[in-house]
Short mmCIF file of C-alpha atoms in Angstrom, two decimals:
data_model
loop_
_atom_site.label_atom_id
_atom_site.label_comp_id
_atom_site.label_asym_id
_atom_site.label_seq_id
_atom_site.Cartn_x
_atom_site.Cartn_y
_atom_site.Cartn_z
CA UNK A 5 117.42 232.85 -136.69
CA UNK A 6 114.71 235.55 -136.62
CA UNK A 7 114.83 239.06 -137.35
CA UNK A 8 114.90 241.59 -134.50
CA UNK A 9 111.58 244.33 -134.09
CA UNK A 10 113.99 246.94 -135.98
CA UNK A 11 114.52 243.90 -138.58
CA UNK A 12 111.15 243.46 -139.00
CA UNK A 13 110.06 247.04 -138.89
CA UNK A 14 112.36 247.72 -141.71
CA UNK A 15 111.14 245.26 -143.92
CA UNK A 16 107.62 245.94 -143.60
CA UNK A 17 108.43 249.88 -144.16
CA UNK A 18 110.70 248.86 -147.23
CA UNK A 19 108.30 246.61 -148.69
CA UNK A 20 105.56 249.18 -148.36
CA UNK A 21 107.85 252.23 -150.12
CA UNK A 22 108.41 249.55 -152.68
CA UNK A 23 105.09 249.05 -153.70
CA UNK A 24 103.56 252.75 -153.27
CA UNK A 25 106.80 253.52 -155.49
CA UNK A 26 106.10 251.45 -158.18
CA UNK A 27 102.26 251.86 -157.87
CA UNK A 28 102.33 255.85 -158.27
CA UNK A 29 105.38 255.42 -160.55
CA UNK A 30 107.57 257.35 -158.46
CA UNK A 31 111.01 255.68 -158.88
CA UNK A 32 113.26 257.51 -156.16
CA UNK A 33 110.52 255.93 -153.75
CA UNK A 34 110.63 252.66 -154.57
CA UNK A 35 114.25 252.60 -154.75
CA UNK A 36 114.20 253.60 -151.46
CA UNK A 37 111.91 250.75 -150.54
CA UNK A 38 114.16 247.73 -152.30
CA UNK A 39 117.37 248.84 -150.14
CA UNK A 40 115.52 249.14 -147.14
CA UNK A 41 114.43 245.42 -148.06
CA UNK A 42 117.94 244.80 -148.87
CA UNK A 43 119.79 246.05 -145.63
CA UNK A 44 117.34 243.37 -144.22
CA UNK A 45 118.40 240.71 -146.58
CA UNK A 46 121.41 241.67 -145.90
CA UNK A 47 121.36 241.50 -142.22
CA UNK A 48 120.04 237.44 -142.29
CA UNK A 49 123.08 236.47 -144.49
CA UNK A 50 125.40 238.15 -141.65
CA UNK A 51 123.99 236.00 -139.00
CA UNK A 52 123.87 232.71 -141.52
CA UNK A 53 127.03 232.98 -142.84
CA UNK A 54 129.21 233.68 -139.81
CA UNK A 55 131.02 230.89 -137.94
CA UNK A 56 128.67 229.37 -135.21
CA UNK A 57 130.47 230.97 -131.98
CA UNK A 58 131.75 227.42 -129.25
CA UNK A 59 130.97 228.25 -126.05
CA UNK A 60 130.61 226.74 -122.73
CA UNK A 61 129.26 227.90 -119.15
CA UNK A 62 129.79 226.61 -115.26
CA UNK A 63 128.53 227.88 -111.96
CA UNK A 64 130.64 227.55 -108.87
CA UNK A 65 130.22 226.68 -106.12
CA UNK A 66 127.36 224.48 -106.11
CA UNK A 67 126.93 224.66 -102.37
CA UNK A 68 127.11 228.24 -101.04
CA UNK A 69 126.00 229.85 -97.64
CA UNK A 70 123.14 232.93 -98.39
CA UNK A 71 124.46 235.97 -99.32
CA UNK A 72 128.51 234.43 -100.18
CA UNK A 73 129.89 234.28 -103.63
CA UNK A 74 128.05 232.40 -106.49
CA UNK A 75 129.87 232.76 -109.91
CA UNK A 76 128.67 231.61 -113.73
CA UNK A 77 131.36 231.72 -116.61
CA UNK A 78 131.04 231.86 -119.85
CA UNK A 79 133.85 230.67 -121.89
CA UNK A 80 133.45 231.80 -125.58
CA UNK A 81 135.34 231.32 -128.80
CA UNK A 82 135.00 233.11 -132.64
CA UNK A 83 136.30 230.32 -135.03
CA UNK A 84 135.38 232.50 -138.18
CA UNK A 85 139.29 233.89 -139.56
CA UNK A 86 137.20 237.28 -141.01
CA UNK A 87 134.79 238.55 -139.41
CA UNK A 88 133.80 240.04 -136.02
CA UNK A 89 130.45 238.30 -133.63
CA UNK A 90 128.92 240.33 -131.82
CA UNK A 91 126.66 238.36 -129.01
CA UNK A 92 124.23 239.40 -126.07
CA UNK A 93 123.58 236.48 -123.69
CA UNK A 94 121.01 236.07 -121.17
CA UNK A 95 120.75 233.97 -118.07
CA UNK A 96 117.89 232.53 -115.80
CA UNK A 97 118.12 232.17 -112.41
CA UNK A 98 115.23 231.19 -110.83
CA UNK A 99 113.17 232.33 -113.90
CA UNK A 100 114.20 235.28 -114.16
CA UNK A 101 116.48 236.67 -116.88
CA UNK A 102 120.15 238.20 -116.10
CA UNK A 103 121.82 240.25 -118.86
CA UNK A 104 125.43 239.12 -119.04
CA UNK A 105 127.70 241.76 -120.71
CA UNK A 106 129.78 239.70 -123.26
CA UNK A 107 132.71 242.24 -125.63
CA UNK A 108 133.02 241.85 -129.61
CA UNK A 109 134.72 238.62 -130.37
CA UNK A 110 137.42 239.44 -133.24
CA UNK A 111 137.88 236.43 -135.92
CA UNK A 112 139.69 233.57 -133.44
CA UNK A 113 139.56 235.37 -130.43
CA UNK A 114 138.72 233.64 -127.20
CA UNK A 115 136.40 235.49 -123.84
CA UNK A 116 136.19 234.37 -120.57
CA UNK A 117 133.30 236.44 -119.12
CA UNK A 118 132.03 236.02 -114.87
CA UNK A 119 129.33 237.19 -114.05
CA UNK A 120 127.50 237.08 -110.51
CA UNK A 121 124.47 234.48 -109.51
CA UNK A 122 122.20 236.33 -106.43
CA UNK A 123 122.26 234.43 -103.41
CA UNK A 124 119.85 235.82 -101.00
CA UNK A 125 117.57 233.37 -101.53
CA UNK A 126 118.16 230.17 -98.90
CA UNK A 127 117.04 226.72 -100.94
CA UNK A 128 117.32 225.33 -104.32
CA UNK A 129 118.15 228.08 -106.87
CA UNK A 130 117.90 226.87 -110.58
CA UNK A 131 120.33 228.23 -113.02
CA UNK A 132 120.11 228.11 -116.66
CA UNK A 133 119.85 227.65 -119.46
CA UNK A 134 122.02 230.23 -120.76
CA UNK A 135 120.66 232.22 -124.05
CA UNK A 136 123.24 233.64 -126.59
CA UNK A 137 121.70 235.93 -128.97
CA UNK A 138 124.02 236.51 -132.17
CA UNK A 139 123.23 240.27 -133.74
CA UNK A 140 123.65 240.31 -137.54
CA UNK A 141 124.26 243.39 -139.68
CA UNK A 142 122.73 247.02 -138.15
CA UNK A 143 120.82 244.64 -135.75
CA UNK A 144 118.29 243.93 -138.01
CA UNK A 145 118.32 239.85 -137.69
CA UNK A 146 119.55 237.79 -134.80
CA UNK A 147 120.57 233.93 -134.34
CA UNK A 148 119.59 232.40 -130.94
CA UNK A 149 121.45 229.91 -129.63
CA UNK A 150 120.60 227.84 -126.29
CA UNK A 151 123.66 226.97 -124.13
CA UNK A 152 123.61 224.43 -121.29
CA UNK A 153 120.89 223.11 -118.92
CA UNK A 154 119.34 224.00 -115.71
CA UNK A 155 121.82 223.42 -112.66
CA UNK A 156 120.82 223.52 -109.34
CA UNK A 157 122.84 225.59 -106.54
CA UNK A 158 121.73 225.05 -103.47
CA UNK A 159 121.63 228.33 -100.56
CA UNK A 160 122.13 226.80 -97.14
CA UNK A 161 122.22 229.22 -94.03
CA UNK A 162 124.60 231.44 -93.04
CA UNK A 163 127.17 229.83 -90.75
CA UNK A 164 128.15 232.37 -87.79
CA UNK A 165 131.10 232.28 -85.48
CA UNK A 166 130.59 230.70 -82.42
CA UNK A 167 133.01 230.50 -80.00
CA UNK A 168 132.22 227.09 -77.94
CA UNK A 169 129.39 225.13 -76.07
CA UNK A 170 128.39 224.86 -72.27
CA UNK A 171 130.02 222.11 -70.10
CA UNK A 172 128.91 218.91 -70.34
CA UNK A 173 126.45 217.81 -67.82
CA UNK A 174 124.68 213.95 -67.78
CA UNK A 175 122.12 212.31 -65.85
CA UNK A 176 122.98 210.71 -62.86
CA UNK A 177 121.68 207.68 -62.17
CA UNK A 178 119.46 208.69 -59.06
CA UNK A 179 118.10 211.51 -60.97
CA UNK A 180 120.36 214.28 -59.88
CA UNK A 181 122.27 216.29 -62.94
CA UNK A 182 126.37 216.25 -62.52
CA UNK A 183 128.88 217.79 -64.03
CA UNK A 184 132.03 215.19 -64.53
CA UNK A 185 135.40 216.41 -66.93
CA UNK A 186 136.69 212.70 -67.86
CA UNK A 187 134.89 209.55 -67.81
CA UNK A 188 131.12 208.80 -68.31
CA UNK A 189 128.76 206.07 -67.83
CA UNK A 190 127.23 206.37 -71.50
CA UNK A 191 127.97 203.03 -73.61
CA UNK A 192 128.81 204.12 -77.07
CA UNK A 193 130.23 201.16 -78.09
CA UNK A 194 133.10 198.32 -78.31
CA UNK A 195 136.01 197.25 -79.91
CA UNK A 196 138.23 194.17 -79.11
CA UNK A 197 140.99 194.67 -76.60
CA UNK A 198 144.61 195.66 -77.67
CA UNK A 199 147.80 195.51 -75.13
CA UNK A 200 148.05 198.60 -72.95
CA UNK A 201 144.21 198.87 -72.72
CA UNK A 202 142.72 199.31 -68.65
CA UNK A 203 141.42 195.83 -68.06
CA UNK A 204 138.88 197.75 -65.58
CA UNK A 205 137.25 198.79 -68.91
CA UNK A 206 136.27 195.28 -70.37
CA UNK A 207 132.77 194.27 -70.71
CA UNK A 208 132.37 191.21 -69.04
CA UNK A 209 129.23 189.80 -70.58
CA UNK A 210 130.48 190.44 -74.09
CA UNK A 211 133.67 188.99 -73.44
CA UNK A 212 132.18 185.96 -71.60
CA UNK A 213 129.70 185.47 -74.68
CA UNK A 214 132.17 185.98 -77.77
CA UNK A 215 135.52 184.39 -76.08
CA UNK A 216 137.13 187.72 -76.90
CA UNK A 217 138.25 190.68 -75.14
CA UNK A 218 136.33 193.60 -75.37
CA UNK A 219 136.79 196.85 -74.10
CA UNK A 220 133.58 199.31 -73.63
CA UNK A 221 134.10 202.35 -75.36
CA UNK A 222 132.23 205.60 -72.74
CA UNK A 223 131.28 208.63 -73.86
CA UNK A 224 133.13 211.43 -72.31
CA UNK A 225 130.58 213.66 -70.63
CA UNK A 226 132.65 216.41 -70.97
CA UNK A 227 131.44 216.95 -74.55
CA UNK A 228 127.59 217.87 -74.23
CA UNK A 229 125.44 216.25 -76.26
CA UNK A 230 123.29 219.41 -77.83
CA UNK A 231 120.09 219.35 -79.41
CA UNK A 232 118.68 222.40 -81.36
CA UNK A 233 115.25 223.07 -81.79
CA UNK A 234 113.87 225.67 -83.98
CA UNK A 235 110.29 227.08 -84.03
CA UNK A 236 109.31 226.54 -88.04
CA UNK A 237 105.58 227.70 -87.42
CA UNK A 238 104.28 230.54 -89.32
CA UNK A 239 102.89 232.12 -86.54
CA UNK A 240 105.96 232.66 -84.36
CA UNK A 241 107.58 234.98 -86.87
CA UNK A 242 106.07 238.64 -87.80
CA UNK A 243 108.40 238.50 -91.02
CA UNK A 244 110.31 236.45 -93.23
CA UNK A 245 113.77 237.84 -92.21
CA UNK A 246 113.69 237.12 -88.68
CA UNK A 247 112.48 233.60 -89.96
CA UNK A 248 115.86 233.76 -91.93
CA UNK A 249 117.34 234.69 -88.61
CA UNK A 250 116.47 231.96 -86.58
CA UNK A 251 117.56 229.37 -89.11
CA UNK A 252 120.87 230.95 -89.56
CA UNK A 253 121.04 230.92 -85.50
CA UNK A 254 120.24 227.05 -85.92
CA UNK A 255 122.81 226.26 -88.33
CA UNK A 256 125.46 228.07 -86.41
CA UNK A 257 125.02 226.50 -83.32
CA UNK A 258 124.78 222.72 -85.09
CA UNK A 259 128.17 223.63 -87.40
CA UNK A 260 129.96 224.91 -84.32
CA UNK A 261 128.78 221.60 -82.33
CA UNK A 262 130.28 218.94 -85.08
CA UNK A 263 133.56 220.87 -85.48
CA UNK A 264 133.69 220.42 -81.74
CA UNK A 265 133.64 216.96 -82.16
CA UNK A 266 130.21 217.13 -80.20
CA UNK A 267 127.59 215.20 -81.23
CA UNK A 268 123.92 217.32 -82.41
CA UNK A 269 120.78 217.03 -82.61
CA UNK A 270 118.25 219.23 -84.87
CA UNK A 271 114.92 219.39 -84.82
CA UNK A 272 112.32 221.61 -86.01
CA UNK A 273 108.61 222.11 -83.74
CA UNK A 274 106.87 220.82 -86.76
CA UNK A 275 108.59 217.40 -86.87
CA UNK A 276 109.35 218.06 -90.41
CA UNK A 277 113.17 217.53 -89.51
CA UNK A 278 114.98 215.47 -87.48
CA UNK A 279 118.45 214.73 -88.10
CA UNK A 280 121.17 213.47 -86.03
CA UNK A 281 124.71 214.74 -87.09
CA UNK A 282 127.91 213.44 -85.85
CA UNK A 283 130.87 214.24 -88.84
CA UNK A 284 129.68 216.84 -90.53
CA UNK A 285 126.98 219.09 -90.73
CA UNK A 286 126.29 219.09 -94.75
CA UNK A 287 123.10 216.80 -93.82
CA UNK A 288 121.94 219.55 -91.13
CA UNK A 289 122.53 222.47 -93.63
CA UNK A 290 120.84 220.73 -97.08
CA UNK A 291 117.93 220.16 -94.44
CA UNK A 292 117.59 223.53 -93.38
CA UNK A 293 117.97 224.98 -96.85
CA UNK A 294 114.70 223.35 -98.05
CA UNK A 295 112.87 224.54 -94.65
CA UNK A 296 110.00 226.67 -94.77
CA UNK A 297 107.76 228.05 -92.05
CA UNK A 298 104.05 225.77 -92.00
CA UNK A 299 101.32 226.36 -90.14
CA UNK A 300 101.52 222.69 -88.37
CA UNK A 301 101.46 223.19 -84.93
CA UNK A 302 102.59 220.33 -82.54
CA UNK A 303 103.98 220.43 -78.97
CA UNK A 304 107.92 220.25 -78.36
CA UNK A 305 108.79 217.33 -76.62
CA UNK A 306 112.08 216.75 -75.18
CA UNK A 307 113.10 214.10 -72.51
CA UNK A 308 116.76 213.35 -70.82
CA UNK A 309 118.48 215.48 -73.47
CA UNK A 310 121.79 217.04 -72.26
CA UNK A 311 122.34 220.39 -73.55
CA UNK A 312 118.87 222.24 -75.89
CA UNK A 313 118.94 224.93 -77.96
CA UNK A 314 115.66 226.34 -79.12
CA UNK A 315 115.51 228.91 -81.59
CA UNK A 316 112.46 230.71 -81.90
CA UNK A 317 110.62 234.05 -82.88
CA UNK A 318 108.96 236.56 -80.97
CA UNK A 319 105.49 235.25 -81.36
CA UNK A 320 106.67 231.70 -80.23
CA UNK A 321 105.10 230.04 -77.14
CA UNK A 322 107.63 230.88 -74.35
CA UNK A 323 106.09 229.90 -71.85
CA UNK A 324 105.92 226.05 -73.46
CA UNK A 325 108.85 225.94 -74.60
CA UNK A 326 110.53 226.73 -71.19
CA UNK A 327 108.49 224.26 -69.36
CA UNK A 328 110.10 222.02 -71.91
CA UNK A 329 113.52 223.14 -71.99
CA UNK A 330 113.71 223.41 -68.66
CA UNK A 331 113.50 218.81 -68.55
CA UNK A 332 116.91 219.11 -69.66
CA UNK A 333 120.05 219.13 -68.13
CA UNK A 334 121.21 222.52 -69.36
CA UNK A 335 118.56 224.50 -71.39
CA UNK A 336 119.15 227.97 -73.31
CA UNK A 337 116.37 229.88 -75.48
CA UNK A 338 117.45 232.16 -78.28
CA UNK A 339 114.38 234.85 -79.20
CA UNK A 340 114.74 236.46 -82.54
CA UNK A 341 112.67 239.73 -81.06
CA UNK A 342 113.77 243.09 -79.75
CA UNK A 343 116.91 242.70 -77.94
CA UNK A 344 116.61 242.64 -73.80
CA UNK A 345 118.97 242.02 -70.83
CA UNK A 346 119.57 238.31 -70.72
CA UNK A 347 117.22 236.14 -68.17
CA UNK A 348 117.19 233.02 -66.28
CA UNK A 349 113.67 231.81 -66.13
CA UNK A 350 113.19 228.39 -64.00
CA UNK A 351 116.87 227.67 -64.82
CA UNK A 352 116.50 228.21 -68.28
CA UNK A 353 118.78 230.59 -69.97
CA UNK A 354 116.67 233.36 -72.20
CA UNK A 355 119.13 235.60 -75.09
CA UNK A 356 116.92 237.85 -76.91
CA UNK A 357 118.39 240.05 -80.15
CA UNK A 358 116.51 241.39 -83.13
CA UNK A 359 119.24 239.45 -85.94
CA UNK A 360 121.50 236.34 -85.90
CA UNK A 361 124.55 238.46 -85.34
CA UNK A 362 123.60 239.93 -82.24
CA UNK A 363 122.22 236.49 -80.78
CA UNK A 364 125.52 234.54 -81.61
CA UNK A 365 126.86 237.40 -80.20
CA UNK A 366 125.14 236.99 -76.91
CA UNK A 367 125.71 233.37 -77.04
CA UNK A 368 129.53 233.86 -77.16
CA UNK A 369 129.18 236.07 -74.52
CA UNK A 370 126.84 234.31 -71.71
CA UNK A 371 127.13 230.57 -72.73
CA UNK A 372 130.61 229.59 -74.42
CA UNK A 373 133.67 228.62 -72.46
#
C-alpha cells in the first residue's frame, strides 16, 4: 500500500494548515488542516480494510502468426459482501506498460475482462507480469498487487496462400534433368515384404543379408524436393519491412511444401539456419521467428538440389545467386524490390514485387500447377 501523489499532496498540505493553524492560533485553519489529514487517514483504511480482490490472467494463443489475434484475460472476483473495489491494472508486454480498462467490482461480483496483446513484432514477445492497482477512498491511497509471471508468446511469420509447387524433376543418372510422374530411383528406405507387394521391388542384398524380404521403399519424383533459401544479410535489405517480407515469403513457401506432403529444405545465406522439415513446419517457423538480419556474409552453395527457392532483397547479389540457383534442377528467385515483368535469366525463374502479397501472388501465378 502507498498513497497516490494526490494522497500525498494532501497530507503534506493538511499537515502544514495544521500547524500554521495552531501556531498563529487561528482555529478554523487548523481544523481545516486535521480533516485534510483525516480524508488521508481515511483513504489507507479503505484500501486495508477491503477484501483482497482473487484474480487470475492467461494469454492465448501462445503461438501466433504476426499481426493475428493475441488475447490476455483477466478473470477477477470481489469477495468483500459490502463494499465496492475499484482497480486499474497494468500490463507489460515487452516492457512496456498496457492500461487494461477493468469496471467497479460490486461486493461478490465476478469480471472477465480481454484485452488485446500487439503482435507486429515477429520473435519472442514477453508478457507480464500483470499490475493491479487497488484505489482507496477519493484516490488518495492505493494497494498494489502483482499478478502472474512473465509468459512468452512467440510471433512466427505470416503464412500466405500458396497455391502449389513446380513438377518434380530429378537427376538422371547420366547427368541430364527428367521429368518422371510415378516411380523414382531415390532410396528412401525399407520395410519387410507383405503379400500383394511387386516382387520387382525387393532389395536383393538386404534380403540376401537379413534372410528376410524386403521391399525398397522410392521416392516418387513427382513430389519435388524444395529447398528455400533466404538472404538474412543486412545489406540486401534497404528496410526492416521488406526484411519482414522476405521471411514471410520463406515461411509460405516451406508451410505450403509440408502440407503438400513434399519434403523442404530452409536455409538462410548466413548458415545460421538449416533445418530440414518433413511433418510439419512448427520447427521451420520457431526458426524463422528468432531470425534477424547479420552482417555475416558467406557464399550460397547449393549442389544436386531439386527444386530452390531463394528469397532475397533488392540489394542482394543476383548475379551469385543465379549462378547458383541455376545448379539446380528447377531454380526460381523471389526479389522483395520494385515490382517488374517476370524474367528467365539462364533458366532461372526471376518474380520481383515490393511485399509478400504480391510475390506469392506472382508465384501462384507463374510457378504453381
Amino acid at each position: 500500500m502507498r498513497l497516490t501523489a494526490r494522497g500525498t499532496g494532501t497530507l503534506v498540505l493538511g499537515l502544514v494548515l495544521a500547524a500554521l493553524g495552531l501556531w498563529w492560533r487561528y482555529p478554523g485553519v487548523a481544523g481545516f488542516g486535521f480533516a485534510l489529514v483525516l480524508l488521508v487517514v481515511a483513504g489507507v483504511v479503505s484500501v486495508r480494510t477491503t477484501a483482497p480482490v482473487e484474480a487470475s490472467r492467461s494469454v492465448r494463443p501462445r503461438t501466433v502468426q504476426r499481426l493475428a489475434g493475441c488475447t490476455g484475460r483477466v478473470e477477477l472476483v470481489n469477495p468483500g459482501k459490502r463494499f465496492p473495489v475499484v482497480l486499474d491494472a497494468t500490463d507489460h508486454v515487452a516492457g512496456v506498460a498496457t492500461p487494461v480498462d477493468v469496471p467497479m467490482l460490486a461486493a461478490g461480483e465476478r469480471a472477465a475482462v480481454e484485452y488485446p496483446i500487439p503482435t507486429d513484432r515477429r520473435g519472442v514477445l514477453p508478457v507480464g507480469p500483470l499490475t493491479l492497482h487497488r484505489r482507496g477512498f477519493a484516490g488518495l491511497a492505493v494497494a498494489r498487487k502483482v499478478l502472474g509471471s512473465v509468459v512468452d508468446v512467440r510471433v512466427v511469420p505470416r503464412v500466405l496462400p500458396v497455391r502449389g509447387l513446380p513438377g518434380g524433376v530429378r537427376r538422371g543418372h547420366v547427368g541430364a534433368d527428367e521429368r518422371v510422374e510415378s516411380g523414382g530411383t531415390d532410396l528412401v528406405g525399407l520395410r519387410e515384404y507383405v503379400p500383394g507387394d511387386d516382387l520387382r521391388r525387393l532389395h536383393w542384398a538386404t534380403t540376401a543379408r537379413t534372410g528376410t524380404l524386403m521391399i525398397r521403399e522410392d521416392a516418387d519424383p513427382a513430389l519435388p524436393h524444395l529447398a528455400v533459401v533466404l538472404d538474412d544479410g543486412v545489406a540486401a535489405y534497404g528496410d526492416p519491412v521488406s526484411f519482414e517480407d522476405a521471411v514471410e515469403v520463406a515461411a509460405s513457401l516451406v508451410s505450403a511444401a509440408v502440407e503438400s506432403g513434399h519434403p523442404v529444405r530452409l536455409l538462410t545465406s548466413s548458415g545460421s539456419v538449416d533445418v530440414a522439415v518433413v511433418d510439419e513446419p512448427s520447427a521451420a517457423l520457431a526458426a524463422l521467428a528468432d531470425l534477424e538480419v547479420t552482417a555475416v556474409a558467406r557464399p550460397v552453395a547449393l549442389r544436386d538440389l531439386d527444386v530452390v527457392a531463394v528469397v532475397c532483397g533488392a540489394d542482394s547479389d543476383l548475379p551469385a545467386l543465379l549462378l547458383e540457383v541455376g545448379r539446380a534442377a528447377f531454380g526460381v528467385v523471389l526479389a522483395v524490390t520494385e515490382a517488374a515483368p517476370v524474367s528467365a535469366v539462364g533458366g532461372v525463374l526471376v518474380l520481383r514485387a515490393p511485399r509478400a502479397d504480391d510475390l506469392v501472388a506472382a508465384w501462384n501465378a507463374v510457378v504453381a500447377r
